[in-house]
XYZ file of C-alpha atoms in Angstrom:
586
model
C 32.174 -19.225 -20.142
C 32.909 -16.503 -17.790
C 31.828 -14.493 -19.963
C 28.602 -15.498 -20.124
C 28.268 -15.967 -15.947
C 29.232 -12.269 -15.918
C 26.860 -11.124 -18.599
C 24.373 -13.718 -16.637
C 25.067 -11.715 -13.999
C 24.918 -8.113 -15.382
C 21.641 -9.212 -17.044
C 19.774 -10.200 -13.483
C 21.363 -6.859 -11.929
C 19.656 -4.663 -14.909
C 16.793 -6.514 -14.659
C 16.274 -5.692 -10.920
C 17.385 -1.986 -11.604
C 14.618 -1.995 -14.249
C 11.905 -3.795 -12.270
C 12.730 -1.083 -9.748
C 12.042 1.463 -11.803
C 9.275 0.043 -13.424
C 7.239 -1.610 -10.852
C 8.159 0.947 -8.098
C 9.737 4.307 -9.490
C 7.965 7.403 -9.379
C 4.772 7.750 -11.584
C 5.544 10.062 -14.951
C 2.412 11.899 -15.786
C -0.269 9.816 -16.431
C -2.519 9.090 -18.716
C -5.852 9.019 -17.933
C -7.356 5.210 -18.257
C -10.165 5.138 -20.776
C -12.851 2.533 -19.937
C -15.835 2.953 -21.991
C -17.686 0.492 -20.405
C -18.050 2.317 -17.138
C -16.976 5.911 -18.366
C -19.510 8.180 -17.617
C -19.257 11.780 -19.079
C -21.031 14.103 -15.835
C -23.151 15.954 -18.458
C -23.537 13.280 -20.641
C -25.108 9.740 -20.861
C -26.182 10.040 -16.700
C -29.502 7.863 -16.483
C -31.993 9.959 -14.749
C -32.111 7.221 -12.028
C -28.665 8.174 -11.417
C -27.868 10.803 -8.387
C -26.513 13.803 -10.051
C -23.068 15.211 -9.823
C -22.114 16.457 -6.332
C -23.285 19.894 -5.636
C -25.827 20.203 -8.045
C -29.347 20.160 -8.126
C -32.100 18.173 -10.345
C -35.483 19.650 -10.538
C -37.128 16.853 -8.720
C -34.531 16.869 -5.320
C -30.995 17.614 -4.095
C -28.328 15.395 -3.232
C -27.309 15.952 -0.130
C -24.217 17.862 -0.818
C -21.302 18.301 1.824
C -20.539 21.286 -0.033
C -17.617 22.635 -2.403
C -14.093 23.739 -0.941
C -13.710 27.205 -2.267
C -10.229 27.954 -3.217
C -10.269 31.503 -2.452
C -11.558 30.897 1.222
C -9.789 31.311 4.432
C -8.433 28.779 6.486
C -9.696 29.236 10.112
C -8.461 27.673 13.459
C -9.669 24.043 13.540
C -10.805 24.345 17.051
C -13.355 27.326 16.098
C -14.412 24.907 13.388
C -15.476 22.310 15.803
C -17.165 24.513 17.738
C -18.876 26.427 15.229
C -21.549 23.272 14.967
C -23.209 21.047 18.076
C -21.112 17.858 18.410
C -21.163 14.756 19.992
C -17.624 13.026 21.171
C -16.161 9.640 20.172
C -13.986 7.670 22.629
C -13.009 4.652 21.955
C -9.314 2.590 22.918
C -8.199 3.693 18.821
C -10.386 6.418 18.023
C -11.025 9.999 19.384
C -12.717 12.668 17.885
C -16.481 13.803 17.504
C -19.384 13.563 14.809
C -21.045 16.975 13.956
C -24.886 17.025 14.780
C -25.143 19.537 11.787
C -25.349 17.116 8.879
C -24.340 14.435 10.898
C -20.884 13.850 9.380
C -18.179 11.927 10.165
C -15.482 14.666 10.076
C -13.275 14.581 13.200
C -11.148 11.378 13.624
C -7.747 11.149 15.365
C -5.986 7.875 15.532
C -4.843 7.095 18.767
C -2.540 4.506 18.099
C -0.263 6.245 15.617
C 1.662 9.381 15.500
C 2.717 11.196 12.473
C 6.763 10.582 13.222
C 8.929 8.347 15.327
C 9.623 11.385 17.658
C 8.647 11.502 20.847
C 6.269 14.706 20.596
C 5.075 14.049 17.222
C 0.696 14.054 17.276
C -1.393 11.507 16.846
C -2.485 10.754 13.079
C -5.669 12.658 12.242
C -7.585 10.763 9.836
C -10.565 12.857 9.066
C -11.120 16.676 9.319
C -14.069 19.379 8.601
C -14.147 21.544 5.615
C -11.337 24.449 6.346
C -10.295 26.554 3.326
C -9.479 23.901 0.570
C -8.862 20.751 2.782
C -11.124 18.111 4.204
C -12.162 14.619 4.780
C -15.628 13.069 5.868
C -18.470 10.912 5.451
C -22.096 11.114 5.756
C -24.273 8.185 5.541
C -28.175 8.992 4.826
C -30.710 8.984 2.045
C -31.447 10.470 -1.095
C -35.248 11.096 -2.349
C -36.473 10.530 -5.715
C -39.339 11.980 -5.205
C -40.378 15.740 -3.439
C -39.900 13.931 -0.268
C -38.016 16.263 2.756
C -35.263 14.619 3.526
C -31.965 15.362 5.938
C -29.189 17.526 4.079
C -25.767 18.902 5.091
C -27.686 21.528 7.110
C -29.829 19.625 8.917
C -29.516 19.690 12.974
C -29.954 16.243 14.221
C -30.573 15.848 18.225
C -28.589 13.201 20.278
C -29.732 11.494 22.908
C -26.042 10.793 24.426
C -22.891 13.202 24.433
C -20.453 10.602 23.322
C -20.047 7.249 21.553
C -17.877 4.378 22.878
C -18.390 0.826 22.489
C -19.848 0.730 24.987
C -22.570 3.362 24.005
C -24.457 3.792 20.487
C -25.461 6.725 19.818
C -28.868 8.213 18.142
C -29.538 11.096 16.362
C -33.069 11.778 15.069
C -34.729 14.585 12.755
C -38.159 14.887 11.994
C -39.103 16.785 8.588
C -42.315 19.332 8.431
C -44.635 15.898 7.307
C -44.049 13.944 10.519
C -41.446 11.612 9.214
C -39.002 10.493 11.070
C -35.237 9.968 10.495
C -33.015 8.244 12.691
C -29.502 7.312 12.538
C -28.517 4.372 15.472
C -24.257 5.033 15.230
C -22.558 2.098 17.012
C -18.848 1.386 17.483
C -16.357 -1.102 18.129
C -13.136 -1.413 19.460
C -11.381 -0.944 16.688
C -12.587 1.437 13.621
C -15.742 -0.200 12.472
C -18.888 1.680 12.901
C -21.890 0.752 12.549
C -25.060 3.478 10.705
C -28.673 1.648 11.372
C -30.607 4.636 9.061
C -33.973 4.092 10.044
C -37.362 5.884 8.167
C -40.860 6.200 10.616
C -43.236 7.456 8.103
C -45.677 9.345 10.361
C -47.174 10.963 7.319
C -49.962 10.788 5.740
C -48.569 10.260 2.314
C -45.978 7.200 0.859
C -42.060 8.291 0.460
C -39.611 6.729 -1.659
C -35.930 7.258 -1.235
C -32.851 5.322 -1.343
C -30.207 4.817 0.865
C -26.928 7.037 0.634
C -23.615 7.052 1.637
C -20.476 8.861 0.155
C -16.928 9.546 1.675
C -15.533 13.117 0.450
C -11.567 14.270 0.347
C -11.680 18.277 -0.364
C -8.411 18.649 -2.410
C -5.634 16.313 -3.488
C -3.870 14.854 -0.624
C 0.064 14.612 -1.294
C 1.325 11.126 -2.341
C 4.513 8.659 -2.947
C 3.770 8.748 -6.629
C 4.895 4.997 -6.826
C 3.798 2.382 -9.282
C 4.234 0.058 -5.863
C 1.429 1.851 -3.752
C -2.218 2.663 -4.884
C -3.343 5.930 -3.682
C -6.653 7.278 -4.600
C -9.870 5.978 -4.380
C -11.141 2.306 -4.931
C -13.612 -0.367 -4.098
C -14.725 -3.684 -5.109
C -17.444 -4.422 -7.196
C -19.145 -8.408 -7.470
C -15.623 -9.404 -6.001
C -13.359 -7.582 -8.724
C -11.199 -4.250 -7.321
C -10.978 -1.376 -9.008
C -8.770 1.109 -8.204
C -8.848 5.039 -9.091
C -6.000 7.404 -8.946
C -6.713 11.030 -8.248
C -5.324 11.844 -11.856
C -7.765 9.795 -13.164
C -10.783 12.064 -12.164
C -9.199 15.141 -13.552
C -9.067 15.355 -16.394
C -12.325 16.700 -18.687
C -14.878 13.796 -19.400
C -13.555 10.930 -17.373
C -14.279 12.722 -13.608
C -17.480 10.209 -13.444
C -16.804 7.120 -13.242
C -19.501 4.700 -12.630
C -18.802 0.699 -12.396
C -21.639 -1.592 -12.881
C -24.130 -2.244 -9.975
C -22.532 -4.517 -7.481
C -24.332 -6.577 -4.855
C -22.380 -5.865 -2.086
C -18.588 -4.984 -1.813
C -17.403 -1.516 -0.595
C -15.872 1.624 -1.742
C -13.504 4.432 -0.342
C -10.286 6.047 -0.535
C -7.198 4.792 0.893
C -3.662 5.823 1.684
C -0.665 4.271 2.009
C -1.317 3.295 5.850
C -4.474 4.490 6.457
C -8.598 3.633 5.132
C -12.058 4.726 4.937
C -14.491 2.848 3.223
C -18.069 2.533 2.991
C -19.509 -1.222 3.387
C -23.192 -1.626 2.481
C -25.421 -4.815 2.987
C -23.765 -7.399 1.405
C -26.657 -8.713 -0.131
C -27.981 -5.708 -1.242
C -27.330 -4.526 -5.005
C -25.630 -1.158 -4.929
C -24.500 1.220 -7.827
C -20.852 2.794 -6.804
C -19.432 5.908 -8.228
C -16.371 7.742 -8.198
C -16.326 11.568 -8.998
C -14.067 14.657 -9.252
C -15.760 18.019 -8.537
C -15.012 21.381 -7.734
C -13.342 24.216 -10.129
C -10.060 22.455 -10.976
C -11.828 18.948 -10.280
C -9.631 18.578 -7.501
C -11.793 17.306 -4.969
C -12.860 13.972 -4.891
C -16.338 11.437 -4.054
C -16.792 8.090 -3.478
C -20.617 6.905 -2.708
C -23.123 4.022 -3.028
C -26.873 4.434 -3.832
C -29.059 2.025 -2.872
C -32.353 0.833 -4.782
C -35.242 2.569 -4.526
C -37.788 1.997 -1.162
C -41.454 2.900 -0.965
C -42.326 3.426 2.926
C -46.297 3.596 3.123
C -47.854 5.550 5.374
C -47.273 4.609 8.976
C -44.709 2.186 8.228
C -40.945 2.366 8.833
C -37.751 0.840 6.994
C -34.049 0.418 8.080
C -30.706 0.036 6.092
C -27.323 -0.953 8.023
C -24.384 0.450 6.786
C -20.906 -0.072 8.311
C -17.918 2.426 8.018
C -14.806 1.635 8.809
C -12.365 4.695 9.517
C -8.788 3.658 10.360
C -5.617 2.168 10.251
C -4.739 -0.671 7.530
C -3.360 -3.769 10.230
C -3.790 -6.916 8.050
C -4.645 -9.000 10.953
C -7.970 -7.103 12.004
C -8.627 -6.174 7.936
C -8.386 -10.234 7.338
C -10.686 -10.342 10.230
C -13.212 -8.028 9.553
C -13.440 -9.752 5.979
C -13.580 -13.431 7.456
C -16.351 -12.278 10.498
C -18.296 -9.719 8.568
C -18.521 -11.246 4.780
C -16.900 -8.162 3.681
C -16.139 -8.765 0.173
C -12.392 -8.970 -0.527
C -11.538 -6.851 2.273
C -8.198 -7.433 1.958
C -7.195 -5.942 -0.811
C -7.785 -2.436 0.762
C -4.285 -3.250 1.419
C -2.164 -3.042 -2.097
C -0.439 -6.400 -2.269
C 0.428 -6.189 -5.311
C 1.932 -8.630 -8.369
C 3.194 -11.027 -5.835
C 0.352 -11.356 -3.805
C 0.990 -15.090 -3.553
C 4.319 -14.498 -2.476
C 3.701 -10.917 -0.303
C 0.747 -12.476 1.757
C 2.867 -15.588 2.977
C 6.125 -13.486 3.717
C 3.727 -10.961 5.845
C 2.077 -13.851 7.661
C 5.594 -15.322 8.628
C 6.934 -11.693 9.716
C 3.668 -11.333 11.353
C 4.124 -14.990 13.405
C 7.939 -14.451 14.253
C 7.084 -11.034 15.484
C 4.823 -12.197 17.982
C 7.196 -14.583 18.848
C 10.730 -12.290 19.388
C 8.974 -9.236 19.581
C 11.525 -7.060 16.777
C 10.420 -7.290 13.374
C 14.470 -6.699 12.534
C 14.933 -10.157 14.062
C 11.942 -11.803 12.179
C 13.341 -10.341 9.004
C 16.558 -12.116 9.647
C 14.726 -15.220 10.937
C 12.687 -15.225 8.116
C 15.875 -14.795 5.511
C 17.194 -18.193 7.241
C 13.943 -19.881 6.618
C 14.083 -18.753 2.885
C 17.553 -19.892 2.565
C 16.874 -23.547 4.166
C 13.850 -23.617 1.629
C 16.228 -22.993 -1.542
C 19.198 -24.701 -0.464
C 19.162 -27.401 -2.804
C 19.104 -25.398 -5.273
C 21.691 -23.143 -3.576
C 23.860 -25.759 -2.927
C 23.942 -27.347 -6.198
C 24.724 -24.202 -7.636
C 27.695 -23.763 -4.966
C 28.920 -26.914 -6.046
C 28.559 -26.458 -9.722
C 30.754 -23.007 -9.280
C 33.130 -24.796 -6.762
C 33.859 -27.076 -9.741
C 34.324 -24.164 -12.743
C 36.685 -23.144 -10.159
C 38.582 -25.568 -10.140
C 38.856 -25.698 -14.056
C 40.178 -22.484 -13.884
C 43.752 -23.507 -14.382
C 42.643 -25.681 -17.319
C 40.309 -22.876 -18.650
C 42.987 -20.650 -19.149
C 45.601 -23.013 -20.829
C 42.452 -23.632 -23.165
C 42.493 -19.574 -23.805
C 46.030 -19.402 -24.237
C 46.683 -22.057 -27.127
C 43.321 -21.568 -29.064
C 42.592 -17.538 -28.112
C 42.892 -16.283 -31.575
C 40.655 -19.185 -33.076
C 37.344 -18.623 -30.988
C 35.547 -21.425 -32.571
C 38.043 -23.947 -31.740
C 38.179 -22.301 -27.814
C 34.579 -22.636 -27.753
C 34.789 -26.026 -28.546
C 37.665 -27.092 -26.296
C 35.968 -25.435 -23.984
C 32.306 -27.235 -24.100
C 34.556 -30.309 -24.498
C 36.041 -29.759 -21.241
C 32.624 -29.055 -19.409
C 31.583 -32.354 -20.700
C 34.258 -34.056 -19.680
C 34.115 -32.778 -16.268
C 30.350 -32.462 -15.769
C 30.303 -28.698 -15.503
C 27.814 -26.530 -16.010
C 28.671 -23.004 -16.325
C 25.626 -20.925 -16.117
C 24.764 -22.944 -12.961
C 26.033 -20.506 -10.926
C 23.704 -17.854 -11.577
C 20.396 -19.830 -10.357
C 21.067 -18.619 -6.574
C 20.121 -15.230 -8.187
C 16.221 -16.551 -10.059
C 14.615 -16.765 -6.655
C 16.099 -14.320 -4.941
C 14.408 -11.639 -7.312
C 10.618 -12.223 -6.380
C 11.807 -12.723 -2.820
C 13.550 -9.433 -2.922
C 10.041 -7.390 -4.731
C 7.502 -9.077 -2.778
C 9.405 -8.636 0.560
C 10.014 -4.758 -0.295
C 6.316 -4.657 -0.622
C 5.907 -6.235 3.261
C 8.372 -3.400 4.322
C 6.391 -0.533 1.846
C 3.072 -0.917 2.644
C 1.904 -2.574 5.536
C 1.482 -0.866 8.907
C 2.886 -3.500 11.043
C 6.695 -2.659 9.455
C 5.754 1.082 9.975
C 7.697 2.728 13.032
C 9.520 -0.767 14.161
C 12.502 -0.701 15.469
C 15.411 -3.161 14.812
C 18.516 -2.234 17.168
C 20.837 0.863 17.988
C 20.003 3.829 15.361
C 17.430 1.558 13.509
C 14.114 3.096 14.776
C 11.697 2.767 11.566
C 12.318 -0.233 9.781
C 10.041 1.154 6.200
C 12.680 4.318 6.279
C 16.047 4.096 5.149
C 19.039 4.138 7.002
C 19.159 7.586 8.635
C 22.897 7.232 9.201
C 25.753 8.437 6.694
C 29.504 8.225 5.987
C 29.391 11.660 4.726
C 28.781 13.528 7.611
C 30.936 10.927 9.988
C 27.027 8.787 11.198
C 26.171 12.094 12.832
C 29.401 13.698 14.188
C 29.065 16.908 11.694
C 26.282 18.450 12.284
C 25.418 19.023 8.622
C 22.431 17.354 6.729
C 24.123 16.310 2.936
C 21.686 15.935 0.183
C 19.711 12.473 -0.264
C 21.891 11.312 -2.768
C 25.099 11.339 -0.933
C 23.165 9.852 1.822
C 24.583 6.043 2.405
C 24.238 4.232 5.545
C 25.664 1.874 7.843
C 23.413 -1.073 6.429
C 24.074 -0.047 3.028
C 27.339 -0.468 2.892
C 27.832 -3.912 5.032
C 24.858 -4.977 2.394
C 27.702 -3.242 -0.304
C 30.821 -5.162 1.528
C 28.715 -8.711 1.880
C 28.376 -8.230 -2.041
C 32.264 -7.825 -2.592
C 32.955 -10.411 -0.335
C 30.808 -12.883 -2.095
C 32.481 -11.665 -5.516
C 35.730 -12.847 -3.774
C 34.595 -16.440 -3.920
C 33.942 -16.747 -7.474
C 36.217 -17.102 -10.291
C 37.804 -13.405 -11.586
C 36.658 -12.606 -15.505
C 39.973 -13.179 -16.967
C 39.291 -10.010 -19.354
C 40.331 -7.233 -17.277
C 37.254 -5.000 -18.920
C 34.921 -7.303 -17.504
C 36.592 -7.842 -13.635
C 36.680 -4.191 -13.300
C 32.768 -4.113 -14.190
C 32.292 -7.123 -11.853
C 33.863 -5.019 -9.583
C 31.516 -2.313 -9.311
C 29.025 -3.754 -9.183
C 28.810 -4.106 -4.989
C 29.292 -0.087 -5.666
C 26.558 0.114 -7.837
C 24.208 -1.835 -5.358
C 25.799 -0.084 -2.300
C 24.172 3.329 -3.982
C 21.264 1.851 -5.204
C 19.647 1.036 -1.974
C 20.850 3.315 -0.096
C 17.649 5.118 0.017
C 15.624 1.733 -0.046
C 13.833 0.877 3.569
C 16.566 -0.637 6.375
C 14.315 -3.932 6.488
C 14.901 -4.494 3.387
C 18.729 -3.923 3.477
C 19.175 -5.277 6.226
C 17.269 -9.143 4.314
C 19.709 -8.327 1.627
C 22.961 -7.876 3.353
C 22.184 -11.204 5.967
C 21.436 -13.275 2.964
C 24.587 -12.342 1.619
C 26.039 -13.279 4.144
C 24.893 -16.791 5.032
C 25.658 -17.295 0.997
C 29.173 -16.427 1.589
C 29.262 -18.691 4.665
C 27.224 -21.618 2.633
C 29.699 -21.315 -0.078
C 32.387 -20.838 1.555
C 32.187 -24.608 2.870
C 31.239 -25.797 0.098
C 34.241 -25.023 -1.951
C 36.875 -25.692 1.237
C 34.971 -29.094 1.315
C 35.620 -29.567 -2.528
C 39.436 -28.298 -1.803
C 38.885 -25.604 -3.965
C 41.253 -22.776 -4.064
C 39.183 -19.450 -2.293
C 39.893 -16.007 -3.498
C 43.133 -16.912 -5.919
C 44.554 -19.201 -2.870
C 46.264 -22.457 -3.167
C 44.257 -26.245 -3.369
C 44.521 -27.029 0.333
């Protein structure tokens, strides 16, 4: 029956090597996802209601394009960028930057919060960024006419009546067209990265305009990624309470760079990174039609907008349409919040959660709690590990027992294997004879492992993608507990000033998480076959290399729960009086 513990335990051991690489390995080339349903073709099966792809032009209007990156241009000093347009600044306690008045885009956003690295001159995070060779990221929110009506465009000077937005001052910017109408944009901001667009229409004409509201994000090129089955990275929204997510890939390839999902009352739509968010929230009670799109020569830059319905404004009257934008940093806490406060639609899942959302959420929450409590997410992790253990220790300890007792048939075991070995049948049955008889069970031993695997996944998704892990320390050389270990054996933890290659870098938490594994080995029962103990026996080798590379939080969870299993077991089996590590019966 060792035999089967071992290949028990081999089996669990693939099976998180596998759901490694399957759930979060690098991406192979993809496949582009086929969904006729919402599929659109850009020069094919486009309702004429429908805005037309960006850049182009229809003969009745143009959208309101933010113009194509053109690979062959120059890339100029940002700061001449920013000057080369009238600008108005945004200061806020998480948000600097400015909004051009030409077009009135969102297109200069530094995080204030965050820097790029955990050194000590690294810059802030810069979110957004105007159009500079082949790179940018911004957002306009305005209108789109159905009709011959003159509306704003990307070249449009708007006048402000402030020089910079704070929470504590909106801003507005106004444009009147050659008919007397009136366009007005009221920007407001909070605290955090929510603003606030009130898009407001005085028809001073003489004549009745339709238009509709709209509002797109743009990413000029494709930004570089993880490539991880575990992280989304692309664009997405949600749609009537559903997510749908869009990889760049997906909008690349000939015939699928349209995508259009159904009309959705409400929801929102963006592009998000692995820490970071912008995404376009229209009236919730509002139907909307959402589109994704990939544009540009090699389809290599990327849209995500809303269109509104269609609004007549008579002569002399005025309409308004809010939209909010939010423009920052993923922290659960204030996304949750914006959802709850707002009636965002599923805002929550701008954050990739993943399979084990009903396991991920709870683990973050209880991070989240301790956190605020001991003020080291290292020390919540391990608080957090004891919490899990005290939930599954009757299991645990059952299990202890069970393999304190197969133990302690060892002797018997092997008497069995000596007078029957050649006759496997009759061993087999000697053998289930003698469980019976003692009220063994020898795969018992193996349940520890069961819970310990979605535990293990949905906690390495706390540690992967939420901002809160990003950048926090734990103690001593431990500075960013999503990186891996930075330390190595191979160059004596820094002493040699030589960098090795990734794969023959192995930390300090690695291998106590590798030595807690051997350790624990050391309490069990040795295969009798010597195949099979040398295989058991590099297996703590096997994990040791494994995740090296993985994120110190997480190897850090592993090698403490290791190691209050080797103390739990430990007294369980001197309790029973069994013999520990080939010692005598005490």
């Amino acid at each position: 029956m060792e035999q089967k513990n071992l290949l028990l335990a081999i089996i669990f051991s693939v099976a998180i090597m596998l759901g490694w690489q399957a759930y979060f390995g690098e991406k192979p080339s993809p496949t582009p996802k086929k969904e006729a349903s919402n599929t659109t073709n850009p020069t094919k099966g486009v309702s004429s209601d429908a805005p037309p792809a960006p850049g182009t032009m229809t003969k009745s209007s143009e959208l309101p394009s933010l113009g194509q990156a053109d690979p062959n241009s120059k890339t100029n000093d940002q700061t001449n960028i920013l000057n080369a347009s009238p600008r108005i600044k945004i200061n806020s306690p998480k948000l600097t930057g400015s909004i051009s008045l030409k077009g009135a885009q969102f297109d200069d956003l530094t995080l204030t919060g965050y820097k790029e690295t955990i050194e000590a001159d690294s810059k802030n995070v810069k979110l957004l960024a105007p159009v500079n060779g082949n790179s940018g990221y911004l957002a306009t929110l305005g209108w789109w006419s159905t009709s011959q009506s003159k509306i704003p465009n990307k070249n449009t000077i708007w006048k402000a009546n402030k020089n910079t937005l704070s929470p504590e001052n909106p801003v507005t910017l106004s444009w009147i067209n050659s008919d007397g109408v009136v366009f007005q944009k009221i920007i407001s901001l909070d605290d955090n990265y929510m603003f606030t667009v009130r898009k407001r229409v005085l028809n001073k004409s003489s004549e009745s305009i339709s238009l509709k509201p709209y509002d797109r994000i743009v990413r000029y090129s494709t930004p570089d990624t993880l490539g991880f089955y575990i992280l989304h990275e692309g664009l997405l929204g949600v749609f009537n309470g559903v997510l749908k997510e869009v990889d760049y890939d997906d909008l690349q390839e000939a015939g699928t760079n349209l995508i259009m999902p159904e009309k959705s009352k409400g929801g929102w739509i963006g592009i998000t990174d692995k820490y970071w968010l912008t995404a376009i929230i229209p009236n919730q009670k509002v139907e909307v039609q959402p589109r994704f799109a990939g544009f540009g020569k090699n389809l290599d830059n990327y849209q995500a907008d809303f269109t509104g319905t269609t609004v007549n404004v008579p002569a002399g009257n005025s309409q308004e349409t809010v939209t909010k934008f939010f423009a920052g940093a993923k922290e659960v806490n204030l996304v949750v919040d914006y959802r709850d406060k707002l009636k965002i639609s599923r805002f929550d899942l701008a954050i990739d959660w993943g399979w084990f959302e009903w396991l991920t959420k709870p683990l973050f929450f209880a991070l989240d709690y301790f956190n605020n409590i001991l003020g080291n997410m290292g020390l919540s992790i391990l608080l957090l590990t004891v919490i899990i253990k005290l939930i599954f220790f009757p299991l645990a300890n059952t299990s202890y027992k069970a393999m304190a007792k197969m133990k302690a048939l060892q002797p018997e075991m092997l008497k069995i294997r000596e007078r029957f070995g050649e006759d496997r049948a009759k061993m087999n049955q000697e053998m289930m004879a003698l469980y019976k008889r003692e009220k063994a069970n020898p795969a018992s031993g193996c349940l520890p492992i069961l819970p310990q695997i979605p535990v293990f996944f949905a906690l390495y998704k706390v540690v992967y993608v939420t901002i809160e892990l990003r950048h926090a320390p734990f103690f001593g050389w431990i500075k960013d507990l999503s990186a891996a270990d930075p330390l190595t054996f191979v160059n004596l933890f820094g002493l040699i000033n030589w960098t090795p290659p990734e794969y023959l870098v192995i930390g300090v938490w690695p291998i106590i998480m590798g030595a807690t594994m051997y350790f624990q080995q050391k309490l069990n029962p040795p295969p009798p076959d010597p195949t099979q103990a040398k295989i058991f026996m590099f297996l703590p080798f096997i994990f040791t290399i494994m995740l090296a590379r993985f994120p110190s939080g997480l190897v850090i969870y592993w090698a403490w729960n290791n190691a209050l299993s080797i103390l739990q077991q430990y007294l369980i089996m001197r309790k029973a009086g069994v013999p520990i590590g080939g010692g005598k019966k005490t």
